[in-house]
Tab-separated table of C-alpha atoms in Angstrom:
chain	number	residue	atom	x	y	z
A	782	MET	CA	87.588	127.253	132.248
A	783	ASN	CA	89.014	126.619	128.339
A	784	PRO	CA	91.398	128.813	126.688
A	785	GLY	CA	88.642	131.263	125.000
A	786	ARG	CA	87.554	132.500	128.679
A	787	MET	CA	90.615	132.732	129.995
A	788	GLU	CA	91.375	135.232	126.724
A	789	ALA	CA	88.695	137.330	127.894
A	790	LEU	CA	88.886	136.676	131.283
A	791	VAL	CA	92.544	138.328	130.856
A	792	ARG	CA	91.318	140.712	128.240
A	793	GLU	CA	88.583	142.610	130.256
A	794	ALA	CA	91.168	142.579	133.179
A	795	ALA	CA	93.535	144.453	131.102
A	796	VAL	CA	90.912	147.166	129.948
A	797	ARG	CA	90.347	148.103	133.780
A	798	ALA	CA	93.672	148.109	134.226
A	799	PHE	CA	94.396	150.508	131.652
A	800	GLY	CA	91.102	152.016	130.980
A	801	LEU	CA	91.349	150.777	127.444
A	802	SER	CA	88.561	150.000	124.519
A	803	ALA	CA	87.852	146.172	124.387
A	804	ASP	CA	88.718	146.817	120.368
A	805	ALA	CA	92.237	148.321	121.705
A	806	VAL	CA	93.328	144.746	123.389
A	807	PRO	CA	94.670	142.648	120.892
A	808	PHE	CA	93.723	138.594	120.857
A	809	VAL	CA	96.056	136.577	122.126
A	810	TRP	CA	95.423	132.711	122.606
A	811	PRO	CA	96.702	131.912	126.608
A	812	ARG	CA	99.261	128.369	126.121
A	813	SER	CA	100.110	125.904	128.057
A	814	ASP	CA	103.095	125.308	126.747
A	815	HIS	CA	104.318	128.617	127.519
A	816	ALA	CA	103.420	128.399	131.078
A	817	GLY	CA	105.925	128.519	134.107
A	818	GLU	CA	106.412	126.324	136.888
A	819	GLY	CA	103.153	125.202	138.843
A	820	ALA	CA	100.575	127.356	136.083
A	821	ASP	CA	98.439	125.729	133.962
A	822	ALA	CA	98.690	128.150	130.641
A	823	ALA	CA	99.905	131.943	130.387
A	824	THR	CA	99.446	134.861	128.050
A	825	ALA	CA	101.582	136.740	125.900
A	826	LEU	CA	99.589	139.547	126.466
A	827	PRO	CA	101.096	141.837	128.398
A	828	PRO	CA	104.271	141.743	126.354
A	829	ARG	CA	101.967	143.055	122.923
A	830	LEU	CA	100.815	145.804	125.294
A	831	ALA	CA	103.820	147.462	126.550
A	832	GLY	CA	105.053	149.216	124.024
A	833	ALA	CA	101.755	150.856	123.289
A	834	LEU	CA	101.526	151.526	127.254
A	835	ALA	CA	104.642	152.786	127.505
A	836	ASP	CA	103.206	156.163	128.544
A	837	ARG	CA	101.242	154.380	130.732
A	838	LEU	CA	104.070	152.336	132.565
A	839	PRO	CA	107.228	153.233	134.953
A	840	PRO	CA	110.715	153.428	134.101
A	841	PRO	CA	113.041	151.542	133.348
A	842	ARG	CA	111.741	150.734	129.604
A	843	SER	CA	113.262	147.420	129.910
A	844	GLY	CA	110.365	146.607	132.673
A	845	HIS	CA	107.908	147.693	130.892
A	846	ARG	CA	106.828	144.291	129.975
A	847	THR	CA	107.018	143.418	134.034
A	848	ALA	CA	104.784	146.320	134.518
A	849	ALA	CA	101.898	145.943	132.728
A	850	ALA	CA	101.986	142.297	133.703
A	851	THR	CA	101.670	143.131	137.030
A	852	ARG	CA	98.927	145.542	136.472
A	853	ILE	CA	96.858	143.433	134.416
A	854	ALA	CA	98.073	140.394	137.604
A	855	GLU	CA	96.132	142.762	140.569
A	856	ARG	CA	92.875	143.677	138.244
A	857	LEU	CA	92.593	139.784	138.322
A	858	SER	CA	92.979	139.003	141.520
A	859	ASP	CA	90.009	142.682	141.931
A	860	MET	CA	88.057	140.096	139.580
A	861	ARG	CA	88.143	137.129	141.868
A	862	ASP	CA	87.713	138.926	144.828
A	863	GLU	CA	84.805	140.406	143.975
A	864	GLY	CA	82.936	137.069	142.755
A	865	ALA	CA	83.497	137.593	139.039
A	866	VAL	CA	85.848	135.174	138.231
A	867	ASP	CA	87.675	132.147	139.685
A	868	PHE	CA	91.430	130.195	139.913
A	869	ASP	CA	93.732	129.050	141.785
A	870	ARG	CA	96.225	131.450	141.401
A	871	VAL	CA	98.242	134.228	138.989
A	872	PHE	CA	102.053	135.140	138.759
A	873	VAL	CA	104.828	137.240	136.544
A	874	ASP	CA	107.327	135.445	135.115
A	875	GLY	CA	110.528	137.163	133.628
A	876	ARG	CA	109.584	136.993	130.052
A	877	GLY	CA	106.524	139.358	131.197
A	878	PHE	CA	103.825	136.556	130.907
A	879	LEU	CA	100.849	135.978	132.732
A	880	ASN	CA	100.587	132.510	134.639
A	881	ILE	CA	97.384	131.231	135.384
A	882	THR	CA	97.229	128.074	137.588
A	883	LEU	CA	93.049	126.601	137.426
A	884	THR	CA	91.606	125.210	140.797
A	885	ALA	CA	90.568	121.400	140.067
A	886	ARG	CA	86.939	122.234	138.999
A	887	GLN	CA	88.052	124.068	136.171
A	888	ARG	CA	90.810	120.985	135.059
A	889	GLU	CA	88.367	118.895	135.559
A	890	ALA	CA	85.743	121.241	133.262
A	891	LEU	CA	88.246	121.406	130.707
A	892	LEU	CA	88.004	118.186	130.156
A	893	THR	CA	84.656	117.503	129.966
A	894	GLU	CA	83.902	120.657	127.662
A	895	ALA	CA	87.101	119.170	125.095
A	896	ALA	CA	84.735	115.655	124.982
A	897	ASP	CA	82.309	117.463	122.126
A	898	GLY	CA	85.755	118.151	119.850
A	899	PRO	CA	83.976	120.047	117.355
A	900	ARG	CA	82.156	122.954	120.316
A	901	TYR	CA	85.120	122.850	122.210
A	902	LEU	CA	87.890	123.276	119.491
A	903	THR	CA	86.190	125.977	117.547
A	904	GLY	CA	84.019	127.338	120.044
A	905	ARG	CA	80.403	126.670	118.221
A	906	ALA	CA	77.444	123.921	117.239
A	907	TRP	CA	77.997	122.222	113.962
A	908	ASP	CA	74.974	121.907	112.945
A	909	GLY	CA	74.720	124.227	109.632
A	910	ALA	CA	73.871	123.574	106.108
A	911	GLY	CA	76.135	121.546	103.189
A	912	THR	CA	78.700	119.234	103.097
A	913	TRP	CA	82.262	119.047	104.093
A	914	PRO	CA	84.854	119.073	101.271
A	915	ILE	CA	86.688	115.410	100.474
A	916	SER	CA	88.598	114.862	96.748
A	917	ALA	CA	88.310	111.472	94.916
A	918	LEU	CA	92.402	111.032	95.766
A	919	HIS	CA	91.806	107.830	93.019
A	920	GLU	CA	91.504	110.185	90.299
A	921	ALA	CA	94.812	111.501	90.547
A	922	GLY	CA	97.423	110.927	88.162
A	923	PRO	CA	100.624	111.167	89.630
A	924	VAL	CA	100.587	110.717	93.683
A	925	ALA	CA	102.012	114.866	93.798
A	926	GLN	CA	98.773	115.140	91.784
A	927	ALA	CA	97.262	113.116	95.081
A	928	ARG	CA	98.403	115.119	97.161
A	929	ARG	CA	97.662	118.610	96.456
A	930	LEU	CA	94.455	116.989	96.284
A	931	ALA	CA	94.305	115.947	100.059
A	932	ARG	CA	96.263	119.463	101.274
A	933	ALA	CA	92.858	121.483	99.780
A	934	ASP	CA	90.878	118.982	101.193
A	935	ALA	CA	92.281	119.509	105.103
A	936	ARG	CA	92.885	123.486	104.013
A	937	ALA	CA	88.868	123.660	102.805
A	938	ARG	CA	87.972	121.545	105.632
A	939	LEU	CA	89.633	123.852	108.624
A	940	LEU	CA	88.645	127.128	106.640
A	941	LEU	CA	84.528	126.204	106.748
A	942	ALA	CA	85.083	125.088	110.868
A	943	PHE	CA	86.470	129.147	111.252
A	944	GLY	CA	84.490	130.287	108.663
A	945	PRO	CA	81.209	132.602	109.198
A	946	GLN	CA	78.775	130.172	108.870
A	947	PRO	CA	78.182	127.861	111.468
A	948	PRO	CA	79.866	123.890	109.813
A	949	PRO	CA	77.294	120.884	108.935
A	950	PRO	CA	77.865	118.653	110.841
A	951	GLY	CA	80.487	117.098	111.794
A	952	PRO	CA	82.191	113.533	112.791
A	953	ASP	CA	80.239	110.764	113.595
A	954	GLY	CA	82.047	106.538	114.502
A	955	ALA	CA	83.909	104.624	112.071
A	956	SER	CA	85.946	101.257	111.728
A	957	TRP	CA	89.008	100.994	110.564
A	958	ARG	CA	87.876	99.586	106.887
A	959	ASP	CA	89.632	101.414	104.151
A	960	PRO	CA	87.908	102.297	100.878
A	961	TYR	CA	90.777	101.443	98.715
A	962	LEU	CA	92.527	98.402	100.923
A	963	ASP	CA	88.565	97.250	102.057
A	964	GLY	CA	86.158	98.051	99.758
A	965	ASP	CA	85.094	97.077	96.421
A	966	HIS	CA	87.983	95.999	94.304
A	967	ARG	CA	88.701	99.550	91.847
A	968	GLU	CA	91.472	99.254	88.603
A	969	LEU	CA	94.270	101.039	89.926
A	970	ILE	CA	96.187	102.229	87.081
A	971	THR	CA	97.474	105.818	87.535
A	972	PRO	CA	100.210	105.831	90.349
A	973	ALA	CA	98.576	107.742	92.672
A	974	ALA	CA	95.538	105.047	92.855
A	975	ARG	CA	98.393	102.555	93.635
A	976	ALA	CA	99.667	104.152	95.788
A	977	LEU	CA	96.087	104.563	97.554
A	978	GLY	CA	95.644	100.621	96.644
A	979	ALA	CA	99.583	99.690	98.810
A	980	ILE	CA	98.595	102.535	102.169
A	981	GLY	CA	94.453	102.894	102.042
A	982	GLU	CA	92.998	106.670	102.069
A	983	ASP	CA	93.570	107.144	105.970
A	984	SER	CA	97.388	106.947	105.718
A	985	ALA	CA	97.669	108.503	102.196
A	986	ARG	CA	95.978	111.847	103.754
A	987	VAL	CA	98.203	112.242	106.928
A	988	ALA	CA	100.570	111.276	104.648
A	989	PHE	CA	100.412	114.225	102.146
A	990	CYS	CA	99.293	116.241	105.076
A	991	ARG	CA	102.375	116.140	107.418
A	992	SER	CA	104.686	118.054	105.772
A	993	VAL	CA	105.188	121.278	104.935
A	994	PRO	CA	106.692	121.349	101.460
A	995	GLU	CA	104.077	122.381	98.680
A	996	ARG	CA	106.252	120.823	96.509
A	997	PRO	CA	108.683	118.775	98.255
A	998	ARG	CA	111.306	116.315	96.448
A	999	ASP	CA	110.384	112.819	95.420
A	1000	THR	CA	112.668	111.657	97.927
A	1001	GLU	CA	111.609	113.438	100.809
A	1002	THR	CA	110.421	111.875	104.048
A	1003	THR	CA	109.083	112.887	106.779
A	1004	GLY	CA	110.133	110.834	109.502
A	1005	ARG	CA	112.523	107.440	109.281
A	1006	ASP	CA	110.924	105.353	105.997
A	1007	LEU	CA	107.885	108.140	105.962
A	1008	PRO	CA	108.282	109.197	102.560
A	1009	VAL	CA	106.485	112.946	101.160
A	1010	LEU	CA	105.094	111.074	98.169
A	1011	PRO	CA	104.677	107.290	98.828
A	1012	SER	CA	103.968	105.392	95.528
A	1013	ALA	CA	103.085	101.344	95.215
A	1014	GLU	CA	106.729	100.279	95.168
A	1015	TYR	CA	108.005	101.963	97.779
A	1016	PRO	CA	105.323	102.853	100.273
A	1017	GLY	CA	107.245	102.875	103.382
A	1018	ALA	CA	106.007	102.655	106.716
A	1019	TRP	CA	102.804	104.238	105.718
A	1020	ALA	CA	101.556	100.780	105.032
A	1021	ARG	CA	102.336	99.199	108.255
A	1022	LEU	CA	99.849	99.028	110.803
A	1023	THR	CA	101.960	99.912	113.474
A	1024	ASP	CA	103.523	102.672	115.972
A	1025	ALA	CA	105.891	103.526	112.542
A	1026	ASN	CA	102.829	104.823	110.850
A	1027	PRO	CA	101.941	108.421	112.633
A	1028	ALA	CA	98.372	107.509	110.808
A	1029	PHE	CA	97.474	103.740	112.775
A	1030	ARG	CA	98.994	105.684	115.601
A	1031	LEU	CA	96.187	108.617	115.652
A	1032	ARG	CA	93.527	106.232	114.758
A	1033	TYR	CA	94.617	103.554	117.280
A	1034	ALA	CA	94.817	106.266	120.365
A	1035	HIS	CA	91.325	107.212	119.380
A	1036	ALA	CA	90.154	103.597	119.294
A	1037	HIS	CA	91.583	102.848	122.525
A	1038	ALA	CA	90.504	106.556	124.285
A	1039	VAL	CA	87.111	105.105	123.295
A	1040	SER	CA	87.476	101.618	124.469
A	1041	MET	CA	88.634	103.425	127.636
A	1042	LEU	CA	85.289	104.696	128.022
A	1043	ARG	CA	82.942	101.432	127.279
A	1044	TRP	CA	85.302	99.695	129.482
A	1045	ALA	CA	84.370	101.888	132.196
A	1046	THR	CA	80.660	101.504	131.334
A	1047	GLU	CA	81.493	98.204	131.918
A	1048	GLY	CA	82.759	98.123	135.531
A	1049	ALA	CA	86.363	98.859	135.093
A	1050	PRO	CA	88.262	100.421	137.394
A	1051	THR	CA	88.776	103.638	136.395
A	1052	HIS	CA	92.482	104.940	135.149
A	1053	THR	CA	95.111	106.351	137.534
A	1054	ALA	CA	98.284	108.086	136.536
A	1055	CYS	CA	101.113	109.901	138.245
A	1056	PRO	CA	101.161	114.430	137.671
A	1057	GLY	CA	103.971	113.488	135.310
A	1058	HIS	CA	101.806	111.957	132.527
A	1059	THR	CA	98.515	114.028	133.300
A	1060	ASP	CA	99.503	117.086	132.580
A	1061	PRO	CA	101.058	116.748	129.342
A	1062	VAL	CA	97.786	115.474	128.503
A	1063	ARG	CA	95.597	118.047	129.505
A	1064	GLY	CA	98.139	120.949	128.911
A	1065	LEU	CA	98.157	119.658	124.981
A	1066	LEU	CA	94.104	119.355	124.824
A	1067	PHE	CA	94.025	123.370	126.561
A	1068	ASP	CA	96.249	124.209	123.564
A	1069	GLY	CA	94.002	122.493	120.956
A	1070	PRO	CA	91.550	125.805	119.362
A	1071	SER	CA	94.891	128.025	119.301
A	1072	VAL	CA	96.826	125.199	116.733
A	1073	LEU	CA	93.494	124.812	115.328
A	1074	ASP	CA	92.625	128.028	114.648
A	1075	THR	CA	96.581	129.117	113.799
A	1076	ALA	CA	96.628	125.663	111.124
A	1077	ALA	CA	93.272	127.713	109.731
A	1078	ARG	CA	94.703	131.046	109.307
A	1079	ARG	CA	97.901	129.967	107.655
A	1080	GLU	CA	96.370	126.733	105.898
A	1081	GLU	CA	99.041	124.449	107.216
A	1082	PRO	CA	97.679	121.367	107.490
A	1083	HIS	CA	100.303	120.023	108.811
A	1084	ILE	CA	100.570	121.740	111.920
A	1085	LEU	CA	97.476	120.021	112.865
A	1086	VAL	CA	98.913	116.965	112.097
A	1087	ARG	CA	101.733	117.556	114.442
A	1088	TYR	CA	99.880	118.589	117.449
A	1089	LEU	CA	97.349	115.367	116.733
A	1090	GLU	CA	100.545	113.117	116.798
A	1091	ALA	CA	102.206	115.300	120.437
A	1092	LEU	CA	98.499	114.643	121.614
A	1093	ALA	CA	98.602	110.872	120.893
A	1094	SER	CA	101.911	110.525	121.884
A	1095	ALA	CA	101.303	112.163	125.269
A	1096	TYR	CA	98.132	109.882	125.637
A	1097	ASP	CA	100.196	106.674	125.194
A	1098	GLU	CA	102.269	108.146	128.274
A	1099	TRP	CA	99.537	108.779	130.591
A	1100	ARG	CA	98.183	105.195	129.381
A	1101	THR	CA	100.529	102.894	129.844
A	1102	CYS	CA	102.276	105.259	133.220
A	1103	PRO	CA	103.664	101.850	135.196
A	1104	VAL	CA	102.020	100.548	137.977
A	1105	SER	CA	105.001	100.605	140.273
A	1106	VAL	CA	104.384	104.619	141.022
A	1107	PRO	CA	103.170	105.046	144.587
A	1108	ALA	CA	99.510	105.341	145.201
A	1109	GLU	CA	98.935	108.559	146.725
A	1110	ARG	CA	101.323	110.271	143.727
A	1111	THR	CA	97.952	109.176	141.349
A	1112	THR	CA	95.048	110.610	140.738
A	1113	ALA	CA	92.134	109.054	138.745
A	1114	GLU	CA	90.942	111.498	135.774
A	1115	PRO	CA	87.758	109.353	134.121
A	1116	VAL	CA	86.718	112.433	131.778
A	1117	LEU	CA	90.313	112.071	129.607
A	1118	PRO	CA	89.600	109.575	127.280
A	1119	ALA	CA	87.047	111.052	126.262
A	1120	ALA	CA	88.647	114.928	126.094
A	1121	VAL	CA	91.047	113.064	123.901
A	1122	ALA	CA	89.001	110.825	122.114
A	1123	GLY	CA	86.348	114.308	120.884
A	1124	VAL	CA	90.289	116.589	119.973
A	1125	LEU	CA	91.363	113.299	117.814
A	1126	ARG	CA	87.818	112.432	116.286
A	1127	THR	CA	86.738	116.507	114.957
A	1128	GLY	CA	91.567	116.934	114.275
A	1129	LEU	CA	91.135	113.640	112.037
A	1130	PHE	CA	88.372	114.174	110.616
A	1131	LEU	CA	89.618	117.970	109.398
A	1132	LEU	CA	91.876	115.900	107.879
A	1133	GLY	CA	89.638	113.806	105.948
A	1134	VAL	CA	90.657	110.993	107.923
A	1135	SER	CA	88.163	108.432	109.970
A	1136	ALA	CA	88.960	107.766	113.632
A	1137	PRO	CA	88.220	104.091	114.341
A	1138	THR	CA	85.911	103.683	117.554
A	1139	ARG	CA	87.037	100.121	118.619
A	1140	LEU	CA	90.442	98.384	119.036
């Protein structure tokens, strides 16, 4: 069950519980990071509805959220008994949030769907006409101007992904080569061009989209040795091919996930990890569509960058899960690397960043 279907399921239960029209029920993304103990996702729909339904709910007023959530949970259970839907468990927490636990088959299906990153994250195929906007950053003068171009590209690509028309075809395979670090020689005259020559286009686009302010200070950073406006004189960690460079880490995580799939086809054993390392990855994958939707609606590319970083970090923890963990406490997730690769590749593409496929 993906987030879109879970939202539709809870919406239908709310319609049944209170006799509402579908238009009267607000759209609320279910989120894994809102879930209570043992749940895969939770939705804040009941608290959103409670105020409007006060006359239909029993007193006291302070309990309206819980009452609304309980009614919706009852309808969900009825729908499961009727065979219309399936899930493992539904319960209400103290916030009035509705928590849902998926079945093992639904969790596996979620990972399978996420492998098709464009369709999973945006809910449709990318088979429309047109081209994806991308600016020639080296044509900018100051580094700040190149930053504005990169952020405008990311916003335009996010809006195109969620716009009224089907988006053009999306990402395909890429290598580690960079047009400014490894391509034909260019005369790097302007400060922006020299910065690109020092750190490369992919690192530059991640650096330019990672921070919040539209007009940052020249000395501002987004982390240790990560200048918001990297220059040829001070590229910081953006010039390094190490984990200190968020762009490298994202692209490496994608390349590793794709390589794991290739190794599996060549006969390598399936990687196993404990639930403590598997569940966070699955949870972040579940939250991908809502994160992308939020980044597009708010036109804030940093939301997408930070999400991709969290996913790459969780994936790193999963793939390095200690072998000392007892075998009975581990599970194999053969489709998890494909899901991570699909989401990372799509997210990087929307930032204008390439995703290498080999280590």
